[in-house]
């Protein structure tokens, strides 16, 4: 059964913030930037951010990585593996790494180190949501959509056991 969801960030709030984020990010981007979206959770945010940057006239090359951290439900294990790597060589390029949520920091730290190991010249990071209270490793994003409290969120590409990715807003599971 699908648990009830309470709206935390509406479609309108997210749309407006992504347009602002693009304005913040665009001046920092080089001509050769490679925008890397972490799948699956960031696919909606990555798509919207890509188009917001394109509206500002930024040329982008796009690539994707699939990481998995084991465990389902609302707890992540901290063990992260690369299930699908980049298909474009990032050597010497600036990379804008896009993820859905910065939580313990393990995922973004591991992914940015991976990109540097593969030769990226510069890695900028952008997350839709940041939960600073949950940080376990020293990792900050260069660009943050929204800082949120320690709630388990879903929607806008983010799932709970593969449910709720389709929701156009960010919500949280209501305690029932
Ligand atoms: P970290 O490695 O920073 O602990 O976790 C980052 C990843 O954990 C996110 O990309 C996301 O996939 C998952 N995650 C963290 N918080 C939440 C949450 O509130 N809801 C869901 N569905 N996933 C989360
Ligand atoms: Mg994720």
Short mmCIF file of N, CA and C and ligand atoms in Angstrom, two decimals:
data_model
loop_
_atom_site.label_atom_id
_atom_site.label_comp_id
_atom_site.label_asym_id
_atom_site.label_seq_id
_atom_site.Cartn_x
_atom_site.Cartn_y
_atom_site.Cartn_z
N UNK A 1 0.84 -1.20 0.00
CA UNK A 1 0.00 0.00 0.00
C UNK A 1 0.87 1.25 0.00
N UNK A 2 0.44 2.28 -0.71
CA UNK A 2 1.24 3.51 -0.77
C UNK A 2 0.96 4.38 0.45
N UNK A 3 2.02 4.71 1.20
CA UNK A 3 1.80 5.58 2.36
C UNK A 3 1.42 6.99 1.91
N UNK A 4 0.72 7.75 2.76
CA UNK A 4 0.33 9.11 2.41
C UNK A 4 1.53 10.06 2.36
N UNK A 5 1.46 11.03 1.45
CA UNK A 5 2.56 11.97 1.22
C UNK A 5 2.09 13.39 1.53
N UNK A 6 2.93 14.12 2.21
CA UNK A 6 2.65 15.53 2.50
C UNK A 6 3.58 16.40 1.65
N UNK A 7 3.04 17.42 1.01
CA UNK A 7 3.87 18.26 0.13
C UNK A 7 4.82 19.14 0.96
N UNK A 8 6.10 19.10 0.58
CA UNK A 8 7.11 19.93 1.25
C UNK A 8 7.51 21.08 0.33
N UNK A 9 7.77 20.78 -0.94
CA UNK A 9 8.14 21.80 -1.92
C UNK A 9 7.22 21.64 -3.13
N UNK A 10 6.47 22.68 -3.43
CA UNK A 10 5.49 22.59 -4.52
C UNK A 10 6.18 22.67 -5.88
N UNK A 11 5.45 22.31 -6.90
CA UNK A 11 5.96 22.42 -8.28
C UNK A 11 6.44 23.83 -8.58
N UNK A 12 5.65 24.81 -8.15
CA UNK A 12 5.98 26.22 -8.45
C UNK A 12 7.27 26.63 -7.75
N UNK A 13 7.42 26.21 -6.48
CA UNK A 13 8.64 26.55 -5.74
C UNK A 13 9.87 25.94 -6.41
N UNK A 14 9.73 24.70 -6.85
CA UNK A 14 10.87 24.01 -7.46
C UNK A 14 11.21 24.66 -8.80
N UNK A 15 10.17 24.95 -9.58
CA UNK A 15 10.41 25.55 -10.90
C UNK A 15 11.16 26.89 -10.75
N UNK A 16 10.69 27.71 -9.81
CA UNK A 16 11.31 29.04 -9.61
C UNK A 16 12.75 28.89 -9.12
N UNK A 17 12.99 27.95 -8.22
CA UNK A 17 14.34 27.79 -7.66
C UNK A 17 15.32 27.25 -8.72
N UNK A 18 14.85 26.36 -9.58
CA UNK A 18 15.75 25.82 -10.60
C UNK A 18 16.14 26.93 -11.58
N UNK A 19 15.21 27.83 -11.90
CA UNK A 19 15.55 28.95 -12.79
C UNK A 19 16.61 29.84 -12.14
N UNK A 20 16.47 30.08 -10.82
CA UNK A 20 17.47 30.88 -10.08
C UNK A 20 18.81 30.17 -10.03
N UNK A 21 18.77 28.87 -9.77
CA UNK A 21 20.01 28.08 -9.71
C UNK A 21 20.78 28.19 -11.02
N UNK A 22 20.06 28.10 -12.12
CA UNK A 22 20.72 28.18 -13.42
C UNK A 22 21.43 29.53 -13.57
N UNK A 23 20.80 30.59 -13.07
CA UNK A 23 21.42 31.92 -13.13
C UNK A 23 22.69 31.97 -12.28
N UNK A 24 22.68 31.25 -11.12
CA UNK A 24 23.86 31.21 -10.26
C UNK A 24 24.99 30.39 -10.89
N UNK A 25 24.60 29.29 -11.54
CA UNK A 25 25.59 28.35 -12.06
C UNK A 25 26.21 28.84 -13.38
N UNK A 26 25.37 29.38 -14.25
CA UNK A 26 25.80 29.70 -15.62
C UNK A 26 27.12 30.48 -15.70
N UNK A 27 27.30 31.53 -14.87
CA UNK A 27 28.55 32.30 -15.00
C UNK A 27 29.80 31.50 -14.62
N UNK A 28 29.62 30.39 -13.92
CA UNK A 28 30.76 29.57 -13.49
C UNK A 28 31.13 28.49 -14.51
N UNK A 29 30.32 28.34 -15.56
CA UNK A 29 30.55 27.24 -16.49
C UNK A 29 31.44 27.63 -17.66
N UNK A 30 32.32 26.70 -18.00
CA UNK A 30 33.16 26.88 -19.18
C UNK A 30 32.43 26.34 -20.41
N UNK A 31 32.99 26.63 -21.55
CA UNK A 31 32.39 26.19 -22.81
C UNK A 31 32.34 24.67 -22.92
N UNK A 32 33.33 24.00 -22.29
CA UNK A 32 33.44 22.55 -22.50
C UNK A 32 32.80 21.75 -21.37
N UNK A 33 31.89 22.36 -20.61
CA UNK A 33 31.36 21.67 -19.43
C UNK A 33 30.59 20.38 -19.80
N UNK A 34 30.81 19.39 -18.95
CA UNK A 34 30.10 18.11 -19.08
C UNK A 34 29.17 18.02 -17.88
N UNK A 35 27.86 17.98 -18.14
CA UNK A 35 26.90 17.89 -17.04
C UNK A 35 26.60 16.42 -16.81
N UNK A 36 26.93 15.94 -15.61
CA UNK A 36 26.74 14.52 -15.28
C UNK A 36 25.63 14.40 -14.24
N UNK A 37 24.56 13.73 -14.63
CA UNK A 37 23.44 13.50 -13.72
C UNK A 37 23.54 12.11 -13.11
N UNK A 38 23.41 12.03 -11.80
CA UNK A 38 23.41 10.73 -11.12
C UNK A 38 22.00 10.14 -11.18
N UNK A 39 21.94 8.95 -11.75
CA UNK A 39 20.66 8.25 -11.88
C UNK A 39 20.47 7.34 -10.67
N UNK A 40 19.27 6.95 -10.29
CA UNK A 40 18.07 7.37 -10.97
C UNK A 40 17.49 8.64 -10.34
N UNK A 41 17.79 8.87 -9.08
CA UNK A 41 17.09 9.90 -8.31
C UNK A 41 17.12 11.29 -8.90
N UNK A 42 18.22 11.66 -9.59
CA UNK A 42 18.36 13.04 -10.06
C UNK A 42 17.88 13.23 -11.50
N UNK A 43 17.21 12.21 -12.07
CA UNK A 43 16.89 12.34 -13.50
C UNK A 43 15.95 13.50 -13.80
N UNK A 44 14.98 13.76 -12.93
CA UNK A 44 14.03 14.86 -13.18
C UNK A 44 14.73 16.20 -12.95
N UNK A 45 15.42 16.32 -11.84
CA UNK A 45 16.16 17.56 -11.55
C UNK A 45 17.20 17.83 -12.63
N UNK A 46 17.94 16.80 -13.02
CA UNK A 46 18.97 16.97 -14.07
C UNK A 46 18.35 17.47 -15.36
N UNK A 47 17.20 16.93 -15.72
CA UNK A 47 16.54 17.33 -16.97
C UNK A 47 16.08 18.79 -16.89
N UNK A 48 15.49 19.17 -15.77
CA UNK A 48 15.01 20.55 -15.63
C UNK A 48 16.16 21.54 -15.55
N UNK A 49 17.22 21.17 -14.83
CA UNK A 49 18.37 22.07 -14.71
C UNK A 49 19.07 22.24 -16.07
N UNK A 50 19.15 21.14 -16.81
CA UNK A 50 19.75 21.18 -18.15
C UNK A 50 19.03 22.20 -19.03
N UNK A 51 17.69 22.13 -19.02
CA UNK A 51 16.93 23.04 -19.88
C UNK A 51 16.96 24.47 -19.36
N UNK A 52 17.03 24.64 -18.03
CA UNK A 52 17.14 26.00 -17.48
C UNK A 52 18.47 26.62 -17.90
N UNK A 53 19.54 25.84 -17.90
CA UNK A 53 20.85 26.35 -18.34
C UNK A 53 20.85 26.61 -19.85
N UNK A 54 20.18 25.74 -20.59
CA UNK A 54 20.11 25.91 -22.05
C UNK A 54 19.36 27.19 -22.41
N UNK A 55 18.33 27.52 -21.62
CA UNK A 55 17.58 28.76 -21.87
C UNK A 55 18.47 29.98 -21.70
N UNK A 56 19.52 29.85 -20.89
CA UNK A 56 20.46 30.96 -20.69
C UNK A 56 21.56 30.92 -21.75
N UNK A 57 21.46 30.00 -22.69
CA UNK A 57 22.40 29.95 -23.81
C UNK A 57 23.66 29.15 -23.53
N UNK A 58 23.63 28.32 -22.48
CA UNK A 58 24.82 27.53 -22.14
C UNK A 58 24.87 26.25 -22.97
N UNK A 59 25.93 26.04 -23.75
CA UNK A 59 26.07 24.77 -24.45
C UNK A 59 26.51 23.70 -23.45
N UNK A 60 25.88 22.54 -23.48
CA UNK A 60 26.18 21.49 -22.51
C UNK A 60 26.38 20.15 -23.22
N UNK A 61 27.30 19.36 -22.70
CA UNK A 61 27.36 17.95 -23.09
C UNK A 61 26.82 17.18 -21.90
N UNK A 62 26.01 16.17 -22.17
CA UNK A 62 25.33 15.46 -21.08
C UNK A 62 25.81 14.03 -20.96
N UNK A 63 25.98 13.60 -19.72
CA UNK A 63 26.25 12.19 -19.48
C UNK A 63 25.59 11.79 -18.16
N UNK A 64 25.62 10.50 -17.87
CA UNK A 64 24.87 9.96 -16.74
C UNK A 64 25.70 8.89 -16.06
N UNK A 65 25.50 8.74 -14.77
CA UNK A 65 26.12 7.64 -14.04
C UNK A 65 25.05 7.02 -13.16
N UNK A 66 25.12 5.71 -13.02
CA UNK A 66 24.22 5.04 -12.08
C UNK A 66 25.05 4.51 -10.93
N UNK A 67 24.75 4.99 -9.75
CA UNK A 67 25.40 4.48 -8.54
C UNK A 67 24.37 3.71 -7.76
N UNK A 68 24.81 2.76 -6.99
CA UNK A 68 23.82 2.19 -6.08
C UNK A 68 24.41 2.06 -4.70
N UNK A 69 23.60 2.42 -3.75
CA UNK A 69 23.99 2.19 -2.37
C UNK A 69 23.01 1.15 -1.86
N UNK A 70 23.55 0.14 -1.23
CA UNK A 70 22.71 -1.02 -0.94
C UNK A 70 21.71 -0.78 0.16
N UNK A 71 20.63 -1.54 0.07
CA UNK A 71 19.56 -1.41 1.04
C UNK A 71 18.38 -0.73 0.40
N UNK A 72 17.19 -1.16 0.74
CA UNK A 72 16.00 -0.47 0.25
C UNK A 72 15.32 0.11 1.48
N UNK A 73 14.26 0.85 1.25
CA UNK A 73 13.59 1.47 2.38
C UNK A 73 14.20 2.83 2.65
N UNK A 74 14.20 3.25 3.86
CA UNK A 74 14.57 4.63 4.16
C UNK A 74 15.97 4.76 4.75
N UNK A 75 16.74 3.67 4.75
CA UNK A 75 18.09 3.73 5.32
C UNK A 75 19.11 3.35 4.25
N UNK A 76 20.15 4.17 4.07
CA UNK A 76 21.20 3.80 3.12
C UNK A 76 22.36 3.20 3.91
N UNK A 77 23.15 2.37 3.22
CA UNK A 77 24.17 1.60 3.94
C UNK A 77 25.53 2.27 3.97
N UNK A 78 25.78 3.23 3.04
CA UNK A 78 27.10 3.84 3.00
C UNK A 78 28.05 3.11 2.06
N UNK A 79 27.67 1.92 1.56
CA UNK A 79 28.50 1.22 0.58
C UNK A 79 27.95 1.55 -0.80
N UNK A 80 28.81 2.19 -1.61
CA UNK A 80 28.34 2.69 -2.89
C UNK A 80 29.15 2.07 -4.01
N UNK A 81 28.46 1.56 -5.04
CA UNK A 81 29.18 1.02 -6.19
C UNK A 81 28.70 1.71 -7.47
N UNK A 82 29.56 1.67 -8.50
CA UNK A 82 29.21 2.24 -9.79
C UNK A 82 28.55 1.15 -10.63
N UNK A 83 27.27 1.32 -10.92
CA UNK A 83 26.58 0.31 -11.73
C UNK A 83 26.63 0.67 -13.22
N UNK A 84 26.70 1.94 -13.53
CA UNK A 84 26.92 2.35 -14.92
C UNK A 84 27.82 3.57 -14.90
N UNK A 85 28.94 3.45 -15.59
CA UNK A 85 29.91 4.55 -15.58
C UNK A 85 29.61 5.53 -16.71
N UNK A 86 30.37 6.64 -16.74
CA UNK A 86 30.25 7.62 -17.81
C UNK A 86 30.46 6.97 -19.16
N UNK A 87 29.83 7.52 -20.19
CA UNK A 87 30.18 7.05 -21.54
C UNK A 87 31.08 8.07 -22.25
N UNK A 88 31.26 9.24 -21.67
CA UNK A 88 32.12 10.28 -22.27
C UNK A 88 33.36 10.45 -21.39
N UNK A 89 34.52 10.54 -22.02
CA UNK A 89 35.77 10.72 -21.28
C UNK A 89 35.83 12.16 -20.72
N UNK A 90 35.91 12.30 -19.38
CA UNK A 90 35.91 13.65 -18.80
C UNK A 90 37.30 14.30 -18.73
N UNK A 91 38.31 13.64 -19.28
CA UNK A 91 39.69 14.13 -19.13
C UNK A 91 39.83 15.59 -19.54
N UNK A 92 40.34 16.37 -18.60
CA UNK A 92 40.63 17.77 -18.88
C UNK A 92 39.42 18.68 -18.89
N UNK A 93 38.24 18.12 -18.66
CA UNK A 93 37.02 18.93 -18.77
C UNK A 93 36.52 19.38 -17.41
N UNK A 94 35.75 20.45 -17.44
CA UNK A 94 34.98 20.85 -16.27
C UNK A 94 33.72 19.98 -16.22
N UNK A 95 33.40 19.46 -15.03
CA UNK A 95 32.20 18.65 -14.87
C UNK A 95 31.26 19.33 -13.88
N UNK A 96 29.99 19.39 -14.23
CA UNK A 96 28.96 19.80 -13.27
C UNK A 96 28.22 18.53 -12.88
N UNK A 97 28.43 18.10 -11.63
CA UNK A 97 27.87 16.85 -11.12
C UNK A 97 26.55 17.16 -10.42
N UNK A 98 25.48 16.51 -10.85
CA UNK A 98 24.14 16.83 -10.36
C UNK A 98 23.54 15.63 -9.63
N UNK A 99 23.12 15.85 -8.39
CA UNK A 99 22.44 14.78 -7.66
C UNK A 99 21.16 15.31 -7.01
N UNK A 100 20.35 14.37 -6.56
CA UNK A 100 19.08 14.75 -5.97
C UNK A 100 19.24 15.28 -4.54
N UNK A 101 19.87 14.47 -3.67
CA UNK A 101 19.92 14.81 -2.23
C UNK A 101 21.34 14.63 -1.69
N UNK A 102 21.79 15.61 -0.95
CA UNK A 102 23.05 15.48 -0.21
C UNK A 102 22.68 15.16 1.23
N UNK A 103 23.03 13.94 1.62
CA UNK A 103 22.57 13.43 2.92
C UNK A 103 23.81 13.19 3.78
N UNK A 104 24.30 11.96 3.89
CA UNK A 104 25.53 11.72 4.64
C UNK A 104 26.73 12.36 3.94
N UNK A 105 26.62 12.50 2.61
CA UNK A 105 27.72 13.05 1.81
C UNK A 105 28.53 11.99 1.09
N UNK A 106 28.32 10.72 1.44
CA UNK A 106 29.10 9.64 0.84
C UNK A 106 28.98 9.59 -0.68
N UNK A 107 27.75 9.70 -1.18
CA UNK A 107 27.52 9.55 -2.61
C UNK A 107 28.24 10.64 -3.40
N UNK A 108 28.04 11.90 -3.00
CA UNK A 108 28.61 13.01 -3.76
C UNK A 108 30.14 13.02 -3.65
N UNK A 109 30.65 12.65 -2.48
CA UNK A 109 32.10 12.59 -2.29
C UNK A 109 32.70 11.50 -3.18
N UNK A 110 32.08 10.32 -3.16
CA UNK A 110 32.57 9.21 -3.96
C UNK A 110 32.49 9.54 -5.45
N UNK A 111 31.36 10.11 -5.87
CA UNK A 111 31.18 10.41 -7.30
C UNK A 111 32.14 11.50 -7.75
N UNK A 112 32.37 12.53 -6.95
CA UNK A 112 33.28 13.59 -7.40
C UNK A 112 34.73 13.09 -7.42
N UNK A 113 35.10 12.24 -6.44
CA UNK A 113 36.44 11.65 -6.49
C UNK A 113 36.61 10.76 -7.72
N UNK A 114 35.57 10.02 -8.04
CA UNK A 114 35.60 9.15 -9.22
C UNK A 114 35.85 9.96 -10.50
N UNK A 115 35.16 11.10 -10.60
CA UNK A 115 35.33 11.95 -11.79
C UNK A 115 36.73 12.53 -11.86
N UNK A 116 37.28 12.93 -10.71
CA UNK A 116 38.65 13.45 -10.69
C UNK A 116 39.64 12.34 -11.04
N UNK A 117 39.41 11.13 -10.51
CA UNK A 117 40.27 9.99 -10.86
C UNK A 117 40.27 9.72 -12.36
N UNK A 118 39.13 9.97 -12.99
CA UNK A 118 39.04 9.75 -14.44
C UNK A 118 39.58 10.93 -15.24
N UNK A 119 40.08 11.96 -14.55
CA UNK A 119 40.78 13.04 -15.24
C UNK A 119 40.05 14.35 -15.37
N UNK A 120 38.85 14.46 -14.77
CA UNK A 120 38.14 15.74 -14.83
C UNK A 120 39.03 16.84 -14.26
N UNK A 121 39.05 17.99 -14.94
CA UNK A 121 39.94 19.08 -14.52
C UNK A 121 39.35 19.80 -13.31
N UNK A 122 38.04 19.84 -13.24
CA UNK A 122 37.36 20.64 -12.24
C UNK A 122 35.97 20.04 -12.05
N UNK A 123 35.56 19.80 -10.81
CA UNK A 123 34.23 19.23 -10.57
C UNK A 123 33.42 20.21 -9.72
N UNK A 124 32.33 20.71 -10.28
CA UNK A 124 31.37 21.51 -9.52
C UNK A 124 30.20 20.60 -9.19
N UNK A 125 29.62 20.80 -8.00
CA UNK A 125 28.52 19.91 -7.60
C UNK A 125 27.25 20.71 -7.35
N UNK A 126 26.14 20.11 -7.72
CA UNK A 126 24.84 20.76 -7.53
C UNK A 126 23.82 19.73 -7.07
N UNK A 127 23.12 20.02 -6.00
CA UNK A 127 22.07 19.12 -5.51
C UNK A 127 20.76 19.89 -5.37
N UNK A 128 19.67 19.18 -5.60
CA UNK A 128 18.36 19.82 -5.40
C UNK A 128 18.12 20.05 -3.92
N UNK A 129 18.44 19.03 -3.10
CA UNK A 129 18.13 19.10 -1.66
C UNK A 129 19.37 18.82 -0.83
N UNK A 130 19.51 19.55 0.25
CA UNK A 130 20.62 19.33 1.18
C UNK A 130 20.04 19.13 2.58
N UNK A 131 20.50 18.06 3.23
CA UNK A 131 20.12 17.82 4.63
C UNK A 131 21.38 17.93 5.47
N UNK A 132 21.79 19.15 5.82
CA UNK A 132 23.08 19.33 6.50
C UNK A 132 23.18 18.60 7.84
N UNK A 133 22.04 18.40 8.50
CA UNK A 133 22.05 17.74 9.81
C UNK A 133 22.50 16.28 9.73
N UNK A 134 22.45 15.72 8.52
CA UNK A 134 22.75 14.29 8.35
C UNK A 134 24.18 14.01 7.91
N UNK A 135 25.02 15.06 7.77
CA UNK A 135 26.33 14.85 7.17
C UNK A 135 27.22 13.94 8.02
N UNK A 136 27.89 12.98 7.35
CA UNK A 136 28.82 12.07 8.02
C UNK A 136 30.24 12.25 7.52
N UNK A 137 30.38 12.81 6.32
CA UNK A 137 31.72 13.06 5.76
C UNK A 137 31.78 14.53 5.33
N UNK A 138 32.99 15.11 5.30
CA UNK A 138 33.08 16.53 4.96
C UNK A 138 32.83 16.77 3.48
N UNK A 139 31.61 17.07 3.13
CA UNK A 139 31.25 17.29 1.73
C UNK A 139 30.19 18.39 1.67
N UNK A 140 30.47 19.39 0.84
CA UNK A 140 29.48 20.44 0.62
C UNK A 140 29.25 20.54 -0.87
N UNK A 141 28.03 20.93 -1.26
CA UNK A 141 27.76 21.13 -2.67
C UNK A 141 28.05 22.59 -3.02
N UNK A 142 28.49 22.83 -4.25
CA UNK A 142 28.73 24.20 -4.69
C UNK A 142 27.42 24.96 -4.89
N UNK A 143 26.38 24.23 -5.31
CA UNK A 143 25.08 24.85 -5.55
C UNK A 143 23.99 23.97 -4.95
N UNK A 144 23.08 24.60 -4.19
CA UNK A 144 22.03 23.87 -3.47
C UNK A 144 20.68 24.48 -3.81
N UNK A 145 19.73 23.62 -4.15
CA UNK A 145 18.37 24.11 -4.42
C UNK A 145 17.68 24.52 -3.13
N UNK A 146 17.52 23.57 -2.24
CA UNK A 146 16.85 23.83 -0.97
C UNK A 146 17.54 23.08 0.16
N UNK A 147 17.70 23.77 1.30
CA UNK A 147 18.13 23.09 2.50
C UNK A 147 16.86 22.59 3.19
N UNK A 148 16.85 21.32 3.58
CA UNK A 148 15.63 20.77 4.20
C UNK A 148 15.99 20.08 5.52
N UNK A 149 15.00 19.94 6.40
CA UNK A 149 15.25 19.24 7.67
C UNK A 149 15.40 17.74 7.44
N UNK A 150 15.68 17.03 8.49
CA UNK A 150 15.91 15.60 8.41
C UNK A 150 14.59 14.83 8.26
N UNK A 151 14.07 14.85 7.01
CA UNK A 151 12.83 14.14 6.69
C UNK A 151 13.14 13.20 5.55
N UNK A 152 12.44 12.10 5.46
CA UNK A 152 12.60 11.21 4.31
C UNK A 152 11.67 11.71 3.21
N UNK A 153 12.27 12.16 2.11
CA UNK A 153 11.47 12.79 1.05
C UNK A 153 11.35 11.91 -0.18
N UNK A 154 10.32 12.19 -0.95
CA UNK A 154 10.06 11.48 -2.21
C UNK A 154 9.52 12.48 -3.24
N UNK A 155 9.44 12.00 -4.50
CA UNK A 155 8.87 12.82 -5.56
C UNK A 155 9.95 13.53 -6.35
N UNK A 156 9.57 14.09 -7.51
CA UNK A 156 10.52 14.80 -8.37
C UNK A 156 11.72 13.90 -8.72
N UNK A 157 11.42 12.62 -8.97
CA UNK A 157 12.47 11.65 -9.33
C UNK A 157 12.95 10.78 -8.19
N UNK A 158 12.63 11.20 -6.97
CA UNK A 158 13.14 10.52 -5.77
C UNK A 158 12.11 9.49 -5.29
N UNK A 159 12.57 8.30 -4.97
CA UNK A 159 11.64 7.21 -4.68
C UNK A 159 11.65 6.73 -3.23
N UNK A 160 10.61 5.97 -2.92
CA UNK A 160 10.60 5.13 -1.74
C UNK A 160 10.26 3.73 -2.25
N UNK A 161 11.23 2.84 -2.25
CA UNK A 161 11.04 1.51 -2.85
C UNK A 161 10.41 1.58 -4.24
N UNK A 162 10.96 2.45 -5.08
CA UNK A 162 10.55 2.63 -6.49
C UNK A 162 9.18 3.31 -6.64
N UNK A 163 8.58 3.73 -5.56
CA UNK A 163 7.32 4.47 -5.68
C UNK A 163 7.59 5.97 -5.58
N UNK A 164 6.68 6.75 -6.15
CA UNK A 164 6.60 8.21 -6.00
C UNK A 164 7.59 9.01 -6.86
N UNK A 165 8.41 8.37 -7.69
CA UNK A 165 9.32 9.14 -8.55
C UNK A 165 8.57 10.09 -9.46
N UNK A 166 7.34 9.69 -9.84
CA UNK A 166 6.57 10.43 -10.85
C UNK A 166 5.95 11.72 -10.31
N UNK A 167 5.93 11.91 -9.00
CA UNK A 167 5.26 13.08 -8.44
C UNK A 167 5.98 14.37 -8.87
N UNK A 168 5.23 15.41 -9.27
CA UNK A 168 5.86 16.65 -9.75
C UNK A 168 6.34 17.58 -8.63
N UNK A 169 6.15 17.16 -7.38
CA UNK A 169 6.57 17.97 -6.24
C UNK A 169 7.44 17.11 -5.33
N UNK A 170 8.05 17.73 -4.30
CA UNK A 170 8.79 16.97 -3.28
C UNK A 170 7.90 16.88 -2.04
N UNK A 171 7.72 15.66 -1.57
CA UNK A 171 6.91 15.48 -0.38
C UNK A 171 7.63 14.61 0.63
N UNK A 172 7.02 14.44 1.76
CA UNK A 172 7.61 13.51 2.73
C UNK A 172 6.56 12.53 3.22
N UNK A 173 7.04 11.40 3.67
CA UNK A 173 6.12 10.36 4.14
C UNK A 173 5.53 10.82 5.46
N UNK A 174 4.23 10.86 5.48
CA UNK A 174 3.55 11.32 6.69
C UNK A 174 3.56 10.20 7.71
N UNK A 175 3.92 10.54 8.92
CA UNK A 175 3.87 9.52 9.98
C UNK A 175 2.43 9.09 10.15
N UNK A 176 2.17 7.77 10.05
CA UNK A 176 0.76 7.33 10.13
C UNK A 176 0.55 6.39 11.31
P1 LIG B 1 24.34 10.16 0.91
O1 LIG B 1 25.30 9.28 0.19
O2 LIG B 1 24.67 11.62 0.88
O3 LIG B 1 24.06 9.65 2.31
O4 LIG B 1 22.94 9.95 0.26
C1 LIG B 1 22.63 10.44 -0.93
C2 LIG B 1 21.59 9.57 -1.54
O5 LIG B 1 20.77 8.92 -0.56
C3 LIG B 1 20.65 10.43 -2.34
O6 LIG B 1 21.16 10.63 -3.64
C4 LIG B 1 19.40 9.61 -2.31
O7 LIG B 1 19.46 8.65 -3.34
C5 LIG B 1 19.44 8.91 -0.97
N1 LIG B 1 18.64 9.66 0.01
C6 LIG B 1 19.07 10.50 0.98
N2 LIG B 1 18.04 11.05 1.64
C7 LIG B 1 16.93 10.55 1.06
C8 LIG B 1 15.54 10.77 1.27
O8 LIG B 1 15.08 11.54 2.11
N3 LIG B 1 14.69 10.08 0.43
C9 LIG B 1 15.13 9.22 -0.52
N4 LIG B 1 14.22 8.59 -1.25
N5 LIG B 1 16.43 9.02 -0.76
C10 LIG B 1 17.32 9.67 0.02
MG1 LIG B 2 20.73 9.31 -5.28
#
